[in-house]
Amino acid sequence: MAKKKDSTLIVDRANRILPEHIGIIMDGNGRWAKKRLLPRPAGHREGAQTFRKIARYCNNIGIKVLTVYAFSTENWKRPASEVDALMKLFKEYLQEALRDFREENIRTRFVGDRSPFSAELQELMRETEELSADKTGMTLNIAMNYGGRAELCTAIKQIAAEIKDGKITSESIDEKMISDYLYTAGQPDPDLIIRPSGEYRTSNFLLWQSAYSEYVFMDEILWPDFTTENLEEAIDIYCMRNRRFGGV
Ligand code: FPP
């Protein structure tokens, strides 16, 4: 049974110790569309439906934090038409979230540098966070314009500025302090990171936070086809792992 380092244990009806924090690299949208002779944005649209379904399910089974990789700092390199389609999809999702998801007990946060997004999208992000801030259920981190290396650079710049201002000393830097300067400050590290579609990479996702995460790569499935059964399968695999956190 997968052990947790700290004492926060979520045990489900099947007596499994659930991961407290799940990360998902929602990969394979483009290939899903290509297989159906559809344009790539059609895969992202379907992937957005899968995301909604999986986020609700995670909240229902008691997951505390879900982080999804929606747009990386590197994704700007994609053709403008695909980037535009993704921005349109984010806008639609956030408008829908503001309109329809008021009853959903999910706190939404955005992780990443939001400054390159349009003013309209940034405002929707702000409103979505504000509207859901008091929710008591799962925290949903949507990683947008996120990169683990960029996140660490931002944290290091902030720490350096505070040292310069005399607020902290370089001797006081420790792992806890660095974690506190990341977008995920105050949240548990991901226990389980799932990547469908047959790619075996971390792709700059939660670099610092994933030091002891258990990875489950699911080759046989592309993200738009990902089901709650696939999620359960990944959780079962996680539950069978022997987590040692460097010990024996
Ligand atoms: C990776 O698949 C996927 C992305 C870069 C975009 C993920 C975005 C969504 C699922 C949209 C939903 C998000 C929200 C917040 C509404 P890929 O395009 O790299 O697939 P490929 O490897 O098959 O080409």
GROMACS .gro file of C-alpha atoms and ligand atoms in nm:
model
  272
    1MET     CA    1   0.000   0.000   0.000
    2ALA     CA    2   0.137   0.343  -0.095
    3LYS     CA    3   0.261   0.520   0.216
    4LYS     CA    4   0.236   0.892   0.271
    5LYS     CA    5   0.517   1.086   0.430
    6ASP     CA    6   0.290   1.290   0.653
    7SER     CA    7  -0.011   1.203   0.860
    8THR     CA    8  -0.285   1.327   0.621
    9LEU     CA    9  -0.437   1.005   0.498
   10ILE     CA   10  -0.745   0.985   0.279
   11VAL     CA   11  -0.878   0.630   0.296
   12ASP     CA   12  -1.158   0.540   0.055
   13ARG     CA   13  -1.433   0.278   0.081
   14ALA     CA   14  -1.207   0.015  -0.073
   15ASN     CA   15  -0.958   0.085   0.208
   16ARG     CA   16  -0.709   0.243  -0.032
   17ILE     CA   17  -0.491   0.531   0.086
   18LEU     CA   18  -0.570   0.777  -0.191
   19PRO     CA   19  -0.316   1.019  -0.332
   20GLU     CA   20  -0.378   1.356  -0.176
   21HIS     CA   21  -0.253   1.545  -0.480
   22ILE     CA   22  -0.277   1.415  -0.839
   23GLY     CA   23  -0.105   1.582  -1.134
   24ILE     CA   24  -0.212   1.510  -1.491
   25ILE     CA   25  -0.024   1.584  -1.813
   26MET     CA   26  -0.320   1.588  -2.052
   27ASP     CA   27  -0.134   1.457  -2.354
   28GLY     CA   28  -0.243   1.312  -2.688
   29ASN     CA   29  -0.510   1.558  -2.803
   30GLY     CA   30  -0.335   1.621  -3.136
   31ARG     CA   31  -0.294   1.250  -3.211
   32TRP     CA   32  -0.656   1.184  -3.114
   33ALA     CA   33  -0.767   1.440  -3.374
   34LYS     CA   34  -0.523   1.316  -3.638
   35LYS     CA   35  -0.652   0.959  -3.604
   36ARG     CA   36  -0.998   1.093  -3.691
   37LEU     CA   37  -0.873   1.319  -3.972
   38LEU     CA   38  -0.982   1.621  -3.769
   39PRO     CA   39  -0.790   1.946  -3.709
   40ARG     CA   40  -0.579   1.944  -3.389
   41PRO     CA   41  -0.806   2.192  -3.204
   42ALA     CA   42  -1.085   1.931  -3.226
   43GLY     CA   43  -0.866   1.712  -3.004
   44HIS     CA   44  -0.820   1.994  -2.753
   45ARG     CA   45  -1.196   2.052  -2.747
   46GLU     CA   46  -1.259   1.686  -2.670
   47GLY     CA   47  -0.972   1.698  -2.417
   48ALA     CA   48  -1.147   1.986  -2.241
   49GLN     CA   49  -1.458   1.767  -2.196
   50THR     CA   50  -1.243   1.491  -2.049
   51PHE     CA   51  -1.082   1.743  -1.815
   52ARG     CA   52  -1.423   1.856  -1.682
   53LYS     CA   53  -1.530   1.496  -1.621
   54ILE     CA   54  -1.205   1.392  -1.449
   55ALA     CA   55  -1.192   1.705  -1.231
   56ARG     CA   56  -1.548   1.644  -1.103
   57TYR     CA   57  -1.472   1.279  -1.041
   58CYS     CA   58  -1.154   1.357  -0.845
   59ASN     CA   59  -1.347   1.597  -0.625
   60ASN     CA   60  -1.623   1.338  -0.572
   61ILE     CA   61  -1.383   1.066  -0.457
   62GLY     CA   62  -1.207   1.298  -0.210
   63ILE     CA   63  -0.886   1.402  -0.387
   64LYS     CA   64  -0.759   1.719  -0.216
   65VAL     CA   65  -0.558   1.875  -0.500
   66LEU     CA   66  -0.565   1.814  -0.876
   67THR     CA   67  -0.315   1.993  -1.100
   68VAL     CA   68  -0.368   1.974  -1.476
   69TYR     CA   69  -0.115   2.088  -1.735
   70ALA     CA   70  -0.324   2.294  -1.976
   71PHE     CA   71  -0.062   2.513  -2.146
   72SER     CA   72   0.313   2.512  -2.098
   73THR     CA   73   0.563   2.797  -2.135
   74GLU     CA   74   0.682   2.607  -2.447
   75ASN     CA   75   0.336   2.571  -2.607
   76TRP     CA   76   0.356   2.925  -2.751
   77LYS     CA   77   0.582   2.770  -3.018
   78ARG     CA   78   0.282   2.593  -3.172
   79PRO     CA   79   0.119   2.732  -3.489
   80ALA     CA   80  -0.073   3.054  -3.419
   81SER     CA   81  -0.397   2.888  -3.527
   82GLU     CA   82  -0.358   2.618  -3.259
   83VAL     CA   83  -0.258   2.869  -2.987
   84ASP     CA   84  -0.562   3.083  -3.082
   85ALA     CA   85  -0.791   2.779  -3.064
   86LEU     CA   86  -0.656   2.692  -2.719
   87MET     CA   87  -0.707   3.052  -2.594
   88LYS     CA   88  -1.065   3.040  -2.723
   89LEU     CA   89  -1.119   2.711  -2.541
   90PHE     CA   90  -0.980   2.851  -2.213
   91LYS     CA   91  -1.208   3.153  -2.245
   92GLU     CA   92  -1.513   2.934  -2.310
   93TYR     CA   93  -1.427   2.708  -2.019
   94LEU     CA   94  -1.383   2.998  -1.778
   95GLN     CA   95  -1.704   3.168  -1.891
   96GLU     CA   96  -1.885   2.839  -1.842
   97ALA     CA   97  -1.719   2.786  -1.504
   98LEU     CA   98  -1.835   3.129  -1.389
   99ARG     CA   99  -2.187   3.069  -1.518
  100ASP     CA  100  -2.255   2.705  -1.434
  101PHE     CA  101  -2.009   2.581  -1.178
  102ARG     CA  102  -2.113   2.797  -0.883
  103GLU     CA  103  -2.259   2.489  -0.714
  104GLU     CA  104  -1.941   2.286  -0.764
  105ASN     CA  105  -1.740   2.259  -0.442
  106ILE     CA  106  -1.404   2.311  -0.615
  107ARG     CA  107  -1.155   2.590  -0.551
  108THR     CA  108  -0.987   2.686  -0.879
  109ARG     CA  109  -0.637   2.836  -0.890
  110PHE     CA  110  -0.417   2.918  -1.187
  111VAL     CA  111  -0.052   2.831  -1.172
  112GLY     CA  112   0.192   2.993  -1.411
  113ASP     CA  113   0.272   3.341  -1.538
  114ARG     CA  114  -0.056   3.484  -1.657
  115SER     CA  115   0.086   3.815  -1.785
  116PRO     CA  116   0.109   3.709  -2.156
  117PHE     CA  117  -0.263   3.621  -2.171
  118SER     CA  118  -0.519   3.871  -2.300
  119ALA     CA  119  -0.664   4.117  -2.048
  120GLU     CA  120  -1.001   3.945  -2.093
  121LEU     CA  121  -0.861   3.600  -2.012
  122GLN     CA  122  -0.667   3.736  -1.713
  123GLU     CA  123  -0.986   3.894  -1.581
  124LEU     CA  124  -1.175   3.565  -1.622
  125MET     CA  125  -0.897   3.387  -1.432
  126ARG     CA  126  -0.917   3.641  -1.152
  127GLU     CA  127  -1.296   3.616  -1.131
  128THR     CA  128  -1.288   3.235  -1.133
  129GLU     CA  129  -1.037   3.232  -0.847
  130GLU     CA  130  -1.234   3.489  -0.653
  131LEU     CA  131  -1.568   3.315  -0.704
  132SER     CA  132  -1.434   2.979  -0.586
  133ALA     CA  133  -1.198   3.101  -0.312
  134ASP     CA  134  -1.429   2.997  -0.027
  135LYS     CA  135  -1.501   2.647  -0.157
  136THR     CA  136  -1.408   2.371   0.080
  137GLY     CA  137  -1.365   2.079  -0.160
  138MET     CA  138  -1.080   1.996  -0.395
  139THR     CA  139  -0.829   2.258  -0.506
  140LEU     CA  140  -0.800   2.252  -0.884
  141ASN     CA  141  -0.475   2.401  -1.011
  142ILE     CA  142  -0.490   2.479  -1.381
  143ALA     CA  143  -0.133   2.519  -1.507
  144MET     CA  144  -0.140   2.783  -1.781
  145ASN     CA  145   0.177   2.931  -1.925
  146TYR     CA  146   0.344   2.713  -1.665
  147GLY     CA  147   0.696   2.572  -1.673
  148GLY     CA  148   0.880   2.422  -1.378
  149ARG     CA  149   1.206   2.597  -1.467
  150ALA     CA  150   1.036   2.935  -1.514
  151GLU     CA  151   0.860   2.885  -1.178
  152LEU     CA  152   1.195   2.824  -1.008
  153CYS     CA  153   1.351   3.132  -1.177
  154THR     CA  154   1.062   3.346  -1.049
  155ALA     CA  155   1.101   3.206  -0.698
  156ILE     CA  156   1.480   3.262  -0.699
  157LYS     CA  157   1.435   3.624  -0.817
  158GLN     CA  158   1.185   3.688  -0.535
  159ILE     CA  159   1.414   3.534  -0.274
  160ALA     CA  160   1.711   3.737  -0.407
  161ALA     CA  161   1.504   4.057  -0.388
  162GLU     CA  162   1.407   3.984  -0.026
  163ILE     CA  163   1.771   3.918   0.065
  164LYS     CA  164   1.868   4.248  -0.100
  165ASP     CA  165   1.599   4.429   0.099
  166GLY     CA  166   1.731   4.269   0.419
  167LYS     CA  167   1.403   4.083   0.483
  168ILE     CA  168   1.567   3.740   0.488
  169THR     CA  169   1.924   3.609   0.494
  170SER     CA  170   2.080   3.366   0.246
  171GLU     CA  171   2.149   3.129   0.538
  172SER     CA  172   1.776   3.096   0.600
  173ILE     CA  173   1.710   2.944   0.256
  174ASP     CA  174   1.594   2.587   0.289
  175GLU     CA  175   1.367   2.349   0.098
  176LYS     CA  176   1.057   2.465   0.282
  177MET     CA  177   1.131   2.827   0.195
  178ILE     CA  178   1.173   2.748  -0.175
  179SER     CA  179   0.842   2.554  -0.174
  180ASP     CA  180   0.677   2.858  -0.018
  181TYR     CA  181   0.781   3.078  -0.312
  182LEU     CA  182   0.628   2.847  -0.573
  183TYR     CA  183   0.279   2.879  -0.722
  184THR     CA  184   0.178   2.572  -0.518
  185ALA     CA  185   0.283   2.724  -0.182
  186GLY     CA  186   0.099   2.563   0.107
  187GLN     CA  187  -0.020   2.264  -0.097
  188PRO     CA  188   0.103   1.906  -0.057
  189ASP     CA  189   0.344   1.782  -0.324
  190PRO     CA  190   0.188   1.562  -0.592
  191ASP     CA  191   0.175   1.197  -0.484
  192LEU     CA  192   0.077   1.067  -0.826
  193ILE     CA  193   0.145   1.211  -1.173
  194ILE     CA  194  -0.039   1.056  -1.465
  195ARG     CA  195   0.064   1.094  -1.828
  196PRO     CA  196  -0.139   0.921  -2.096
  197SER     CA  197  -0.047   0.884  -2.466
  198GLY     CA  198   0.280   0.690  -2.453
  199GLU     CA  199   0.523   0.975  -2.386
  200TYR     CA  200   0.765   0.907  -2.100
  201ARG     CA  201   0.870   1.259  -2.008
  202THR     CA  202   0.801   1.507  -1.732
  203SER     CA  203   0.796   1.800  -1.979
  204ASN     CA  204   0.884   2.068  -1.721
  205PHE     CA  205   0.575   1.987  -1.510
  206LEU     CA  206   0.601   2.052  -1.132
  207LEU     CA  207   0.978   1.997  -1.140
  208TRP     CA  208   1.050   2.083  -0.777
  209GLN     CA  209   0.725   1.946  -0.638
  210SER     CA  210   0.755   1.605  -0.813
  211ALA     CA  211   1.082   1.501  -0.646
  212TYR     CA  212   0.907   1.202  -0.484
  213SER     CA  213   0.597   1.171  -0.699
  214GLU     CA  214   0.495   0.833  -0.834
  215TYR     CA  215   0.460   0.845  -1.213
  216VAL     CA  216   0.204   0.636  -1.397
  217PHE     CA  217   0.249   0.645  -1.775
  218MET     CA  218  -0.049   0.503  -1.960
  219ASP     CA  219   0.061   0.430  -2.316
  220GLU     CA  220  -0.256   0.282  -2.451
  221ILE     CA  221  -0.478   0.586  -2.404
  222LEU     CA  222  -0.491   0.939  -2.548
  223TRP     CA  223  -0.621   1.214  -2.318
  224PRO     CA  224  -0.957   1.276  -2.495
  225ASP     CA  225  -1.040   0.904  -2.447
  226PHE     CA  226  -0.930   0.899  -2.081
  227THR     CA  227  -1.206   0.768  -1.855
  228THR     CA  228  -1.276   0.754  -1.484
  229GLU     CA  229  -1.186   0.381  -1.509
  230ASN     CA  230  -0.841   0.482  -1.639
  231LEU     CA  231  -0.806   0.716  -1.343
  232GLU     CA  232  -0.904   0.438  -1.103
  233GLU     CA  233  -0.650   0.210  -1.270
  234ALA     CA  234  -0.376   0.471  -1.218
  235ILE     CA  235  -0.478   0.510  -0.853
  236ASP     CA  236  -0.469   0.131  -0.807
  237ILE     CA  237  -0.117   0.121  -0.955
  238TYR     CA  238  -0.015   0.406  -0.723
  239CYS     CA  239  -0.162   0.221  -0.423
  240MET     CA  240   0.058  -0.081  -0.496
  241ARG     CA  241   0.379   0.124  -0.506
  242ASN     CA  242   0.618   0.105  -0.215
  243ARG     CA  243   0.708   0.466  -0.142
  244ARG     CA  244   1.028   0.498   0.054
  245PHE     CA  245   1.116   0.869   0.016
  246GLY     CA  246   1.485   0.779   0.013
  247GLY     CA  247   1.457   0.554   0.318
  248VAL     CA  248   1.442   0.176   0.329
  249FPP     C1  249  -0.114   1.817  -2.511
  249FPP     O1  250  -0.155   1.738  -2.619
  249FPP     C2  251  -0.223   1.904  -2.472
  249FPP     C3  252  -0.219   2.040  -2.467
  249FPP     C4  253  -0.097   2.118  -2.502
  249FPP     C5  254  -0.337   2.119  -2.431
  249FPP     C6  255  -0.418   2.066  -2.317
  249FPP     C7  256  -0.540   2.144  -2.308
  249FPP     C8  257  -0.662   2.094  -2.290
  249FPP     C9  258  -0.691   1.950  -2.264
  249FPP    C10  259  -0.776   2.190  -2.293
  249FPP    C11  260  -0.853   2.190  -2.166
  249FPP    C12  261  -0.807   2.282  -2.064
  249FPP    C13  262  -0.887   2.370  -2.004
  249FPP    C14  263  -0.838   2.442  -1.886
  249FPP    C15  264  -1.022   2.403  -2.054
  249FPP     P1  265  -0.084   1.755  -2.760
  249FPP     O2  266  -0.153   1.861  -2.835
  249FPP     O3  267   0.063   1.778  -2.740
  249FPP     O4  268  -0.109   1.615  -2.826
  249FPP     P2  269  -0.012   1.538  -2.926
  249FPP     O5  270   0.112   1.501  -2.847
  249FPP     O6  271  -0.092   1.418  -2.963
  249FPP     O7  272   0.016   1.628  -3.042
   0.00000   0.00000   0.00000
